């Protein structure tokens, strides 16, 4: 469940430049596609939902927790446990293996490590044979899938994906969308995707444009 | 990486200096502590001590045995040992002295027996190891105190009667015989050639020695008597303890310079650890930002970065210490050959531990200061700038 109320973002360098975001109200397991051209603040909104940007004006509720009421430590904890982020580019701890990357993501969520869940997930994403490889040894497509795995392995309450398909061809775009949707279903979480990629449109009923 | 190398270098340099200074002092002290005073020909007192006790320099000249003994006749005097030298074998000095000299250094025989007659010698452990000499061997000495290969005493070869056990003192590097042997060589020398390296007048019935080593019952006696010798006789008296302190204070300037250099390197090392941490944060900001999205707090990341730099510092200190000791070891091989000085590989001393801890402590604030740069980590911006 996600709810935002008169959320605003002000840049530090210019107070007049204010980004106002439409209110979001998602019941549990509901998906949302946020569309808009680059530069309108899609990523900013996503990062606000993830608690990565300070919430100066407006409220964000995720699973009945009001993010802007949490202390810094509580917010870090909350993010670790309940939020899964997938970025347009892939980020890993380069010196670690695929398995180690997944394990530390699980560990920092402070949830009990679920081996069954991990094996099921890497099998679904076709990463089973690559677990002991260093991340930089993976192909681009494999890295993309690992990045999705890292976003969902800890069964977050919301999955936030930032342009997950923009660099992909049509076939892979379809694949990624279906993986994300399936994972959201398994995790019983809200899936929020921001994108300017029009191909994604047809897959989601619930859409807003910025 | 550079910062670790710098740290290793500075630590090893400092360790090296501390050890050399300490061991050199111990070495000088252990060789000279048996004698409170040296009486010899007038000249530099430091030279007299270096030549007669440490067997490093050339002697200041010769003195008359009877005259020296006469001066040392005093109830405060415990022991006198007249010594004479001026020849070598393969660079090892041949020292004429009584058995008492060996007793002073607790030198005991490994095999064979002590010299009884003239031209019989016992050899120190180092002489034994580095020359093809054993009990029963004979050798001809050459004139002077440095190896020169000129054998001018072929007609009167020495015979080895005993080999000494290692003592860790200068005795290990000496060939020891009785005084008479040296006198015999000299008589022989004077018959054949009148030119001499250290000029000596021939006085009928007056026997010459190089110096007289004196031990006192009370060290105060040495001070009194040395004043008397220096003012009232043609000889000079030198106090080994005093001269060695003086020598160390001369060397002190050199030690201080190198210490200064190592402190300078240390400062550079600390600075580079500091820069290194900041660089780490900058280069790995994406990984650090990623960890933030995993819910890792800034404080945890600071701990991580801090720990990393402390581990670097620790590696630097440990390897610096090892390198310093290795340096001592190599220096020992060199000095053993050249000066007969042997340095030992020892566990860290209190002073060293103190220094190592101090270095670690100074890296502390550097690492903390640098890890503060994490506070400026803008996670959203780093991850959005795709």
Coordinates of C-alpha atoms in Angstrom, one line a residue:
Chain A
X1 CA 0.0 0.0 0.0
X2 CA 1.4 3.4 -1.0
X3 CA -0.2 6.7 -0.5
X4 CA 1.2 10.2 -1.1
X5 CA -0.3 13.5 -0.1
X6 CA 0.6 16.8 -1.8
X7 CA 4.2 15.7 -2.3
X8 CA 6.6 18.5 -3.4
X9 CA 10.2 18.7 -4.1
X10 CA 12.3 21.8 -3.9
X11 CA 15.8 21.9 -5.2
X12 CA 18.4 23.1 -2.8
X13 CA 19.9 25.6 -5.2
X14 CA 16.7 27.4 -6.2
X15 CA 13.8 27.6 -3.9
X16 CA 11.3 28.8 -6.6
X17 CA 11.7 25.7 -8.7
X18 CA 9.1 23.4 -7.2
X19 CA 8.1 20.0 -8.4
X20 CA 4.6 19.1 -7.4
X21 CA 3.6 15.5 -7.7
X22 CA 0.0 14.2 -8.1
X23 CA -1.2 12.2 -5.2
X24 CA -0.8 8.4 -5.4
X25 CA -3.1 6.0 -3.7
X26 CA -2.4 2.3 -4.3
X27 CA -4.0 -0.5 -2.4
X28 CA -1.9 -3.6 -1.7
X29 CA -0.5 -5.5 -4.7
X30 CA -1.6 -2.8 -7.1
X31 CA 0.7 -1.7 -9.9
X32 CA 1.5 1.8 -11.1
X33 CA 3.2 3.1 -14.2
X34 CA 4.4 6.6 -14.0
X35 CA 5.0 8.1 -17.5
X36 CA 6.6 11.2 -18.6
X37 CA 9.4 12.7 -20.7
X38 CA 12.9 13.0 -19.2
X39 CA 13.5 15.8 -16.8
X40 CA 10.0 16.1 -15.2
X41 CA 11.1 14.5 -12.0
X42 CA 10.2 10.8 -12.4
X43 CA 13.4 9.6 -10.7
X44 CA 13.0 12.3 -8.1
X45 CA 9.6 11.0 -7.2
X46 CA 10.9 7.4 -7.1
X47 CA 13.7 8.4 -4.8
X48 CA 11.3 10.2 -2.5
X49 CA 9.2 7.1 -2.3
X50 CA 12.4 5.2 -1.4
X51 CA 13.3 7.6 1.2
X52 CA 16.5 8.5 -0.5
X53 CA 15.6 12.2 -0.8
X54 CA 14.4 14.3 2.1
X55 CA 10.6 14.8 2.3
X56 CA 10.3 18.5 3.0
X57 CA 6.7 19.0 2.0
X58 CA 3.9 16.4 1.8
X59 CA 3.5 13.0 3.2
X60 CA 4.4 9.5 2.1
X61 CA 2.8 6.4 3.5
X62 CA 4.1 3.0 2.7
X63 CA 2.4 0.0 4.4
X64 CA 0.9 2.3 7.0
X65 CA 4.3 3.8 7.9
X66 CA 4.7 7.5 7.4
X67 CA 8.1 7.9 5.9
X68 CA 8.5 11.6 6.8
X69 CA 8.0 10.7 10.5
X70 CA 10.8 8.3 10.7
X71 CA 14.2 9.1 12.1
X72 CA 17.2 8.7 9.9
X73 CA 18.1 5.3 11.3
X74 CA 14.5 4.1 11.1
X75 CA 14.3 5.2 7.6
X76 CA 17.5 3.3 6.6
X77 CA 16.1 0.2 8.3
X78 CA 12.7 0.6 6.6
X79 CA 14.3 1.0 3.2
X80 CA 16.5 -2.1 3.8
X81 CA 13.5 -4.2 4.8
X82 CA 10.6 -3.1 2.7
X83 CA 11.9 -1.3 -0.4
X84 CA 13.3 -2.9 -3.5
X85 CA 15.0 -0.6 -6.0
X86 CA 15.9 -1.4 -9.6
X87 CA 17.9 1.1 -11.5
X88 CA 18.2 1.8 -15.2
X89 CA 21.9 1.2 -14.9
X90 CA 23.2 -1.7 -13.0
X91 CA 25.0 -1.3 -9.7
X92 CA 26.8 -4.0 -7.8
X93 CA 29.6 -4.6 -5.4
X94 CA 32.2 -5.3 -8.0
X95 CA 34.6 -7.3 -6.0
X96 CA 32.0 -9.8 -4.9
X97 CA 30.5 -12.8 -6.7
X98 CA 26.9 -13.0 -7.8
X99 CA 25.9 -15.1 -4.8
X100 CA 27.7 -12.8 -2.4
X101 CA 25.9 -9.7 -3.9
X102 CA 22.6 -11.5 -3.4
X103 CA 23.5 -12.6 0.1
X104 CA 24.5 -9.2 1.4
X105 CA 21.3 -7.7 0.0
X106 CA 19.4 -10.3 2.0
X107 CA 21.5 -9.7 5.1
X108 CA 21.1 -5.9 5.1
X109 CA 17.3 -6.4 4.9
X110 CA 17.6 -7.9 8.3
X111 CA 15.2 -10.6 7.3
X112 CA 15.8 -14.3 7.7
X113 CA 17.8 -15.6 4.7
X114 CA 15.5 -17.7 2.6
X115 CA 17.5 -20.2 0.6
X116 CA 14.5 -21.6 -1.2
X117 CA 13.5 -18.1 -2.3
X118 CA 17.0 -17.3 -3.6
X119 CA 17.3 -20.5 -5.6
X120 CA 13.8 -20.1 -7.0
X121 CA 14.6 -16.5 -8.0
X122 CA 17.9 -17.2 -9.7
X123 CA 16.4 -20.1 -11.5
X124 CA 13.6 -18.0 -12.8
X125 CA 16.1 -15.3 -14.0
X126 CA 18.5 -17.9 -15.5
X127 CA 21.3 -17.0 -13.2
X128 CA 21.7 -20.4 -11.5
X129 CA 25.0 -21.3 -13.2
X130 CA 26.5 -18.0 -12.6
X131 CA 26.4 -17.8 -8.8
X132 CA 30.1 -18.0 -8.3
X133 CA 31.1 -15.7 -11.1
X134 CA 32.3 -12.2 -10.4
X135 CA 29.6 -9.6 -11.4
X136 CA 31.9 -8.0 -14.0
X137 CA 32.2 -11.4 -15.8
X138 CA 28.5 -11.4 -16.6
X139 CA 27.1 -10.3 -19.9
X140 CA 25.0 -7.1 -20.0
X141 CA 21.7 -9.1 -20.1
X142 CA 22.8 -11.2 -17.2
X143 CA 23.7 -8.1 -15.2
X144 CA 20.3 -6.6 -16.0
X145 CA 18.6 -9.7 -14.6
X146 CA 20.9 -9.8 -11.5
X147 CA 20.0 -6.2 -10.9
X148 CA 16.3 -7.2 -10.9
X149 CA 17.1 -10.1 -8.5
X150 CA 18.8 -7.7 -6.1
X151 CA 15.7 -5.5 -6.2
X152 CA 13.3 -8.2 -5.2
X153 CA 15.2 -11.0 -3.3
X154 CA 14.3 -9.7 0.1
X155 CA 10.5 -9.7 -0.7
X156 CA 10.0 -5.9 -0.4
X157 CA 6.6 -4.3 0.2
X158 CA 7.2 -2.1 -2.8
X159 CA 9.3 -2.6 -5.9
X160 CA 10.5 0.6 -7.4
X161 CA 11.9 0.4 -11.0
X162 CA 13.5 3.3 -12.7
X163 CA 13.5 3.0 -16.5
X164 CA 14.0 -0.8 -16.3
X165 CA 13.4 -1.3 -20.1
X166 CA 14.8 1.7 -21.8
X167 CA 18.0 0.1 -23.0
X168 CA 16.4 -3.2 -24.0
X169 CA 15.1 -4.5 -27.3
X170 CA 11.4 -5.4 -27.6
X171 CA 11.7 -9.1 -26.7
X172 CA 13.8 -8.4 -23.6
X173 CA 11.5 -5.5 -22.7
X174 CA 8.5 -7.9 -22.6
X175 CA 10.6 -10.4 -20.6
X176 CA 11.6 -7.8 -18.0
X177 CA 8.1 -6.6 -17.5
X178 CA 6.7 -10.0 -17.0
X179 CA 9.5 -10.9 -14.6
X180 CA 8.8 -7.8 -12.6
X181 CA 5.0 -8.4 -12.6
X182 CA 5.5 -12.0 -11.5
X183 CA 7.9 -11.1 -8.7
X184 CA 5.5 -8.4 -7.5
X185 CA 2.9 -11.1 -7.3
X186 CA 5.1 -13.5 -5.4
X187 CA 6.2 -10.9 -3.0
X188 CA 2.7 -9.5 -2.7
X189 CA 4.1 -6.1 -3.2
X190 CA 3.3 -2.9 -5.1
X191 CA 5.2 -2.5 -8.3
X192 CA 5.9 1.1 -9.3
X193 CA 7.7 1.7 -12.6
X194 CA 8.7 5.1 -13.9
X195 CA 9.6 5.3 -17.6
X196 CA 9.4 7.3 -20.8
X197 CA 9.3 4.0 -22.7
X198 CA 5.9 3.9 -24.5
X199 CA 6.2 0.1 -25.0
X200 CA 5.4 -0.5 -21.4
X201 CA 2.1 1.3 -21.5
X202 CA 0.0 -1.5 -22.7
X203 CA 1.0 -3.7 -19.7
X204 CA -0.4 -1.6 -17.0
X205 CA -3.9 -0.4 -16.3
X206 CA -3.0 2.0 -13.6
X207 CA -1.0 4.9 -15.0
X208 CA -0.3 8.5 -14.2
X209 CA 1.6 11.0 -16.3
X210 CA 3.9 13.7 -15.0
Chain B
X1 CA 48.9 1.4 -2.5
X2 CA 51.4 4.3 -2.5
X3 CA 50.3 5.2 1.0
X4 CA 51.1 1.8 2.3
X5 CA 54.5 1.8 0.7
X6 CA 55.3 5.2 2.2
X7 CA 54.2 4.0 5.6
X8 CA 56.2 0.8 5.3
X9 CA 59.2 2.9 4.3
X10 CA 59.0 5.4 7.1
X11 CA 58.3 2.8 9.7
X12 CA 61.2 0.6 8.6
X13 CA 63.6 3.5 8.5
X14 CA 62.7 4.5 12.0
X15 CA 62.9 0.9 13.3
X16 CA 66.2 0.5 11.6
X17 CA 67.6 3.6 13.2
X18 CA 66.3 2.7 16.7
X19 CA 67.8 -0.7 16.5
X20 CA 71.1 0.3 15.0
X21 CA 71.5 2.9 17.7
X22 CA 70.5 0.5 20.5
X23 CA 72.6 -2.4 19.4
X24 CA 75.6 -0.3 18.5
X25 CA 75.5 1.2 22.0
X26 CA 75.1 -2.2 23.6
X27 CA 77.9 -3.6 21.5
X28 CA 80.3 -0.7 22.4
X29 CA 79.3 -0.9 26.0
X30 CA 79.7 -4.6 26.4
X31 CA 83.1 -4.5 24.9
X32 CA 84.4 -1.6 26.9
X33 CA 82.7 -2.2 30.3
X34 CA 85.5 -4.5 31.5
X35 CA 88.0 -1.6 31.6
X36 CA 87.7 1.7 33.2
X37 CA 90.8 3.3 31.7
X38 CA 93.3 2.9 28.9
X39 CA 96.8 4.3 29.2
X40 CA 98.6 4.8 25.9
X41 CA 100.7 7.3 23.9
X42 CA 99.5 10.8 23.7
X43 CA 97.0 11.6 21.0
X44 CA 93.3 11.5 20.6
X45 CA 91.7 9.8 23.6
X46 CA 88.9 8.6 21.3
X47 CA 91.4 7.0 19.0
X48 CA 93.1 5.3 21.9
X49 CA 89.8 3.8 23.1
X50 CA 88.8 2.8 19.6
X51 CA 92.1 1.1 18.9
X52 CA 92.9 -0.5 22.2
X53 CA 89.4 -1.6 23.2
X54 CA 87.3 -1.9 20.1
X55 CA 90.2 -2.6 17.8
X56 CA 88.9 -0.3 15.1
X57 CA 91.3 2.5 14.7
X58 CA 95.1 2.7 14.6
X59 CA 97.0 3.0 17.9
X60 CA 98.3 6.4 19.0
X61 CA 101.8 5.0 19.4
X62 CA 103.7 3.0 21.9
X63 CA 104.5 3.4 25.6
X64 CA 107.0 1.8 27.9
X65 CA 105.7 -1.2 29.9
X66 CA 107.5 -0.4 33.1
X67 CA 106.5 3.2 33.0
X68 CA 102.9 2.4 32.6
X69 CA 102.9 -0.3 35.3
X70 CA 104.6 2.1 37.6
X71 CA 101.8 4.7 37.2
X72 CA 99.1 2.1 37.7
X73 CA 100.6 1.0 41.0
X74 CA 97.7 2.1 43.2
X75 CA 95.5 0.4 45.7
X76 CA 92.4 1.5 43.8
X77 CA 93.5 -0.5 40.8
X78 CA 92.0 -3.9 40.5
X79 CA 93.7 -5.2 37.3
X80 CA 96.1 -4.1 34.7
X81 CA 96.5 -5.8 31.3
X82 CA 99.3 -4.6 29.1
X83 CA 98.5 -5.2 25.4
X84 CA 100.5 -4.8 22.2
X85 CA 99.6 -5.2 18.6
X86 CA 100.5 -4.1 15.2
X87 CA 100.2 -7.1 12.9
X88 CA 97.4 -8.9 11.3
X89 CA 96.5 -12.1 9.5
X90 CA 94.0 -11.7 6.7
X91 CA 92.9 -8.5 8.3
X92 CA 92.3 -10.1 11.8
X93 CA 94.4 -8.3 14.4
X94 CA 97.0 -10.2 16.4
X95 CA 96.9 -9.0 19.9
X96 CA 99.6 -9.6 22.5
X97 CA 98.0 -10.0 26.0
X98 CA 98.0 -12.3 28.9
X99 CA 95.4 -14.9 29.6
X100 CA 93.8 -12.4 31.9
X101 CA 92.5 -10.6 28.9
X102 CA 90.6 -13.7 27.8
X103 CA 89.2 -14.1 31.3
X104 CA 87.8 -10.5 31.2
X105 CA 85.6 -11.4 28.2
X106 CA 84.7 -14.9 29.6
X107 CA 86.4 -16.4 26.6
X108 CA 86.7 -20.2 26.9
X109 CA 88.2 -22.7 24.6
X110 CA 86.3 -24.7 22.2
X111 CA 89.2 -27.0 21.5
X112 CA 92.9 -27.0 21.9
X113 CA 94.7 -25.1 24.7
X114 CA 95.8 -21.7 25.6
X115 CA 99.1 -20.3 24.3
X116 CA 102.0 -21.1 26.6
X117 CA 105.1 -20.0 24.6
X118 CA 105.8 -17.3 22.2
X119 CA 104.3 -17.5 18.7
X120 CA 101.5 -19.7 20.0
X121 CA 98.0 -18.2 19.5
X122 CA 94.4 -18.8 20.2
X123 CA 91.9 -17.6 17.7
X124 CA 88.4 -16.1 18.2
X125 CA 85.4 -17.9 16.8
X126 CA 85.0 -15.6 13.9
X127 CA 88.7 -15.9 12.9
X128 CA 88.2 -19.6 13.0
X129 CA 85.1 -19.5 10.8
X130 CA 86.5 -17.2 8.2
X131 CA 90.0 -18.5 7.8
X132 CA 91.3 -21.9 7.1
X133 CA 92.8 -22.2 10.5
X134 CA 92.5 -24.9 13.2
X135 CA 94.5 -26.2 16.1
X136 CA 97.9 -27.0 14.8
X137 CA 97.8 -24.7 11.8
X138 CA 100.6 -22.2 11.2
X139 CA 100.4 -18.9 9.5
X140 CA 102.6 -15.9 8.8
X141 CA 101.4 -12.5 10.0
X142 CA 101.6 -9.4 7.9
X143 CA 102.6 -6.0 9.1
X144 CA 100.1 -3.4 9.9
X145 CA 96.5 -3.6 10.9
X146 CA 94.7 -4.0 7.6
X147 CA 94.8 -6.9 5.2
X148 CA 97.5 -6.2 2.7
X149 CA 99.0 -9.5 1.8
X150 CA 102.5 -8.4 2.6
X151 CA 104.0 -11.2 4.7
X152 CA 107.1 -9.9 6.4
X153 CA 107.2 -12.3 9.2
X154 CA 107.6 -15.5 7.3
X155 CA 110.5 -16.7 9.3
X156 CA 108.5 -16.7 12.5
X157 CA 105.2 -18.3 11.8
X158 CA 102.5 -18.5 14.5
X159 CA 101.0 -21.8 15.4
X160 CA 97.4 -22.1 16.5
X161 CA 97.1 -23.9 19.8
X162 CA 93.4 -23.2 20.6
X163 CA 90.1 -22.0 19.2
X164 CA 87.8 -20.0 21.4
X165 CA 84.0 -20.3 21.8
X166 CA 81.9 -17.4 20.5
X167 CA 81.7 -14.7 23.1
X168 CA 79.7 -12.1 21.2
X169 CA 82.5 -9.6 21.9
X170 CA 85.5 -8.3 20.1
X171 CA 87.5 -11.3 21.2
X172 CA 85.7 -13.3 18.5
X173 CA 87.5 -11.3 15.9
X174 CA 91.0 -11.4 17.4
X175 CA 94.0 -13.6 17.3
X176 CA 95.5 -13.6 20.7
X177 CA 99.1 -14.4 21.7
X178 CA 101.4 -13.4 24.5
X179 CA 103.2 -10.1 24.6
X180 CA 106.6 -11.7 24.0
X181 CA 105.5 -12.9 20.6
X182 CA 104.9 -9.3 19.5
X183 CA 108.2 -8.2 20.9
X184 CA 110.0 -11.0 19.0
X185 CA 108.4 -9.9 15.8
X186 CA 109.5 -6.4 16.4
X187 CA 113.1 -7.3 17.3
X188 CA 113.2 -9.2 14.1
X189 CA 111.8 -6.3 12.2
X190 CA 114.2 -3.9 13.6
X191 CA 117.2 -6.0 12.6
X192 CA 116.1 -6.0 9.0
X193 CA 114.6 -2.7 8.4
X194 CA 114.9 0.6 10.1
X195 CA 112.1 2.2 8.4
X196 CA 108.9 1.7 10.4
X197 CA 105.3 2.6 10.2
X198 CA 105.0 3.7 13.8
X199 CA 108.3 5.1 14.8
X200 CA 109.8 3.8 18.0
X201 CA 113.1 4.4 19.5
X202 CA 115.2 1.5 20.7
X203 CA 115.7 1.7 24.4
X204 CA 117.9 -0.9 25.9
X205 CA 115.9 -3.1 28.4
X206 CA 112.8 -1.0 28.0
X207 CA 110.0 -3.0 26.6
X208 CA 107.2 -1.3 24.7
X209 CA 103.5 -1.9 24.7
X210 CA 100.7 -0.3 22.8
X211 CA 98.6 0.4 25.8
X212 CA 97.7 -0.6 29.3
X213 CA 94.1 -1.6 30.1
X214 CA 93.2 -0.8 33.7
X215 CA 90.2 -1.9 35.7
X216 CA 89.5 -0.1 39.0
X217 CA 87.9 -1.2 42.2
X218 CA 86.0 2.1 42.2
X219 CA 85.3 4.0 39.0
X220 CA 86.1 7.2 40.8
X221 CA 89.7 6.0 40.8
X222 CA 89.8 6.1 37.1
X223 CA 88.9 9.8 37.0
X224 CA 91.6 10.7 39.6
X225 CA 94.3 8.7 38.0
X226 CA 93.5 9.8 34.4
X227 CA 94.0 13.4 35.5
X228 CA 97.4 12.4 37.0
X229 CA 98.5 10.5 33.9
X230 CA 97.5 13.3 31.6
X231 CA 99.1 16.1 33.6
X232 CA 102.2 14.5 35.0
X233 CA 103.4 11.9 32.4
X234 CA 104.2 11.7 28.8
X235 CA 101.4 9.2 28.4
X236 CA 97.7 9.8 28.2
X237 CA 94.8 8.1 29.9
X238 CA 91.4 7.7 28.3
X239 CA 88.1 6.6 29.9
X240 CA 86.3 4.2 27.6
X241 CA 82.9 5.0 29.1
X242 CA 83.3 8.7 28.6
X243 CA 84.8 8.3 25.1
X244 CA 82.0 6.0 23.9
X245 CA 79.4 8.4 25.2
X246 CA 81.2 11.1 23.2
X247 CA 81.2 8.9 20.1
X248 CA 77.5 8.2 20.4
X249 CA 76.8 11.9 20.8
X250 CA 78.8 12.6 17.5
X251 CA 76.7 9.8 15.9
X252 CA 73.6 11.3 17.4
X253 CA 73.5 14.0 14.8
X254 CA 73.4 11.5 12.0
X255 CA 70.8 9.4 13.8
X256 CA 68.7 12.6 14.3
X257 CA 68.9 13.5 10.7
X258 CA 67.7 10.1 9.6
X259 CA 65.0 10.2 12.3
X260 CA 63.9 13.5 10.9
X261 CA 63.7 12.1 7.4
X262 CA 61.7 9.2 8.6
X263 CA 59.3 11.5 10.4
X264 CA 58.9 13.5 7.2
X265 CA 58.1 10.3 5.3
X266 CA 55.7 9.4 8.0
X267 CA 53.8 12.6 7.6
X268 CA 53.6 12.1 3.9
X269 CA 52.3 8.6 4.6
X270 CA 49.6 9.9 6.9
X271 CA 48.6 12.5 4.4
X272 CA 48.4 9.8 1.7
X273 CA 46.3 7.6 3.9
X274 CA 44.0 10.5 4.3
X275 CA 43.9 11.2 0.6
X276 CA 43.5 7.5 0.0
X277 CA 40.4 7.2 2.1
X278 CA 38.8 10.2 0.4
X279 CA 39.8 8.8 -3.0
X280 CA 38.2 5.5 -2.0
X281 CA 35.0 7.2 -1.1
X282 CA 35.0 9.0 -4.4
X283 CA 35.9 6.0 -6.6
X284 CA 33.5 3.7 -4.9
X285 CA 30.7 6.1 -4.4
X286 CA 28.4 4.0 -6.5
X287 CA 28.9 1.0 -4.3
X288 CA 28.6 3.0 -1.2
X289 CA 25.3 4.6 -2.6
X290 CA 24.1 1.1 -3.5
X291 CA 24.7 0.0 0.1
X292 CA 22.7 3.0 1.3
X293 CA 19.8 1.8 -0.8
X294 CA 20.2 -1.6 1.0
X295 CA 19.5 0.2 4.2
X296 CA 23.1 0.6 5.4
X297 CA 23.4 3.7 7.6
X298 CA 26.0 6.4 6.9
X299 CA 27.6 5.6 10.2
X300 CA 28.1 2.0 9.2
X301 CA 29.7 3.1 6.0
X302 CA 32.0 5.4 7.9
X303 CA 33.0 2.5 10.1
X304 CA 33.7 0.5 7.0
X305 CA 35.9 3.1 5.4
X306 CA 37.6 3.8 8.7
X307 CA 38.3 0.2 9.4
X308 CA 39.7 -0.2 5.9
X309 CA 42.2 2.6 6.4
X310 CA 43.2 1.3 9.8
X311 CA 43.9 -2.1 8.3
X312 CA 46.1 -0.3 5.7
X313 CA 47.9 1.4 8.5
X314 CA 48.3 -1.8 10.4
X315 CA 49.7 -3.6 7.4
X316 CA 52.1 -0.6 6.9
X317 CA 53.3 -0.8 10.4
X318 CA 53.8 -4.5 10.6
X319 CA 55.5 -4.8 7.2
X320 CA 57.6 -1.7 8.0
X321 CA 58.8 -3.4 11.2
X322 CA 59.7 -6.5 9.3
X323 CA 61.5 -4.6 6.6
X324 CA 63.4 -2.6 9.3
X325 CA 64.5 -5.8 10.9
X326 CA 65.5 -7.3 7.5
X327 CA 67.5 -4.1 7.0
X328 CA 69.3 -4.8 10.3
X329 CA 70.0 -8.3 9.2
X330 CA 71.5 -7.2 5.9
X331 CA 73.4 -4.4 7.7
X332 CA 74.7 -7.0 10.1
X333 CA 76.1 -9.1 7.3
X334 CA 77.9 -6.1 6.0
X335 CA 79.1 -4.8 9.3
X336 CA 80.2 -8.2 10.5
X337 CA 82.5 -8.4 7.5
X338 CA 83.8 -4.9 7.7
X339 CA 83.8 -4.0 11.4
X340 CA 83.3 -7.3 13.1
X341 CA 79.9 -6.0 14.4
X342 CA 77.1 -8.3 14.6
X343 CA 73.5 -7.2 15.0
X344 CA 70.8 -9.5 16.2
X345 CA 67.2 -9.9 15.0
X346 CA 65.2 -9.3 18.1
X347 CA 61.5 -9.0 19.1
X348 CA 60.1 -5.4 19.2
X349 CA 61.5 -3.4 22.0
X350 CA 59.4 -1.2 24.3
X351 CA 60.5 1.9 22.4
X352 CA 59.5 0.4 19.1
X353 CA 56.1 -0.8 20.3
X354 CA 55.5 2.7 21.6
X355 CA 56.4 4.2 18.2
X356 CA 54.3 1.7 16.3
X357 CA 51.3 2.4 18.5
X358 CA 51.9 6.1 18.1
X359 CA 51.8 5.8 14.3
X360 CA 48.6 3.8 14.5
X361 CA 47.1 6.5 16.8
X362 CA 48.1 9.3 14.3
X363 CA 46.4 7.4 11.5
X364 CA 43.2 7.4 13.6
X365 CA 42.3 11.1 13.1
X366 CA 43.4 11.0 9.5
X367 CA 41.0 8.1 8.8
X368 CA 38.2 9.6 10.8
X369 CA 38.5 13.0 9.1
X370 CA 38.5 11.3 5.7
X371 CA 35.5 9.1 6.4
X372 CA 33.6 12.3 7.2
X373 CA 33.5 12.9 3.4
X374 CA 30.8 10.2 3.4
X375 CA 28.4 12.7 4.9
X376 CA 28.3 14.5 1.6
X377 CA 27.4 11.3 -0.3
X378 CA 24.3 12.2 -2.3
X379 CA 22.8 8.8 -2.9
X380 CA 20.0 10.0 -5.1
X381 CA 22.2 12.1 -7.3
X382 CA 24.8 9.3 -7.8
X383 CA 22.2 6.8 -8.7
X384 CA 20.2 9.1 -10.9
X385 CA 23.2 10.3 -13.0
X386 CA 23.0 7.2 -15.1

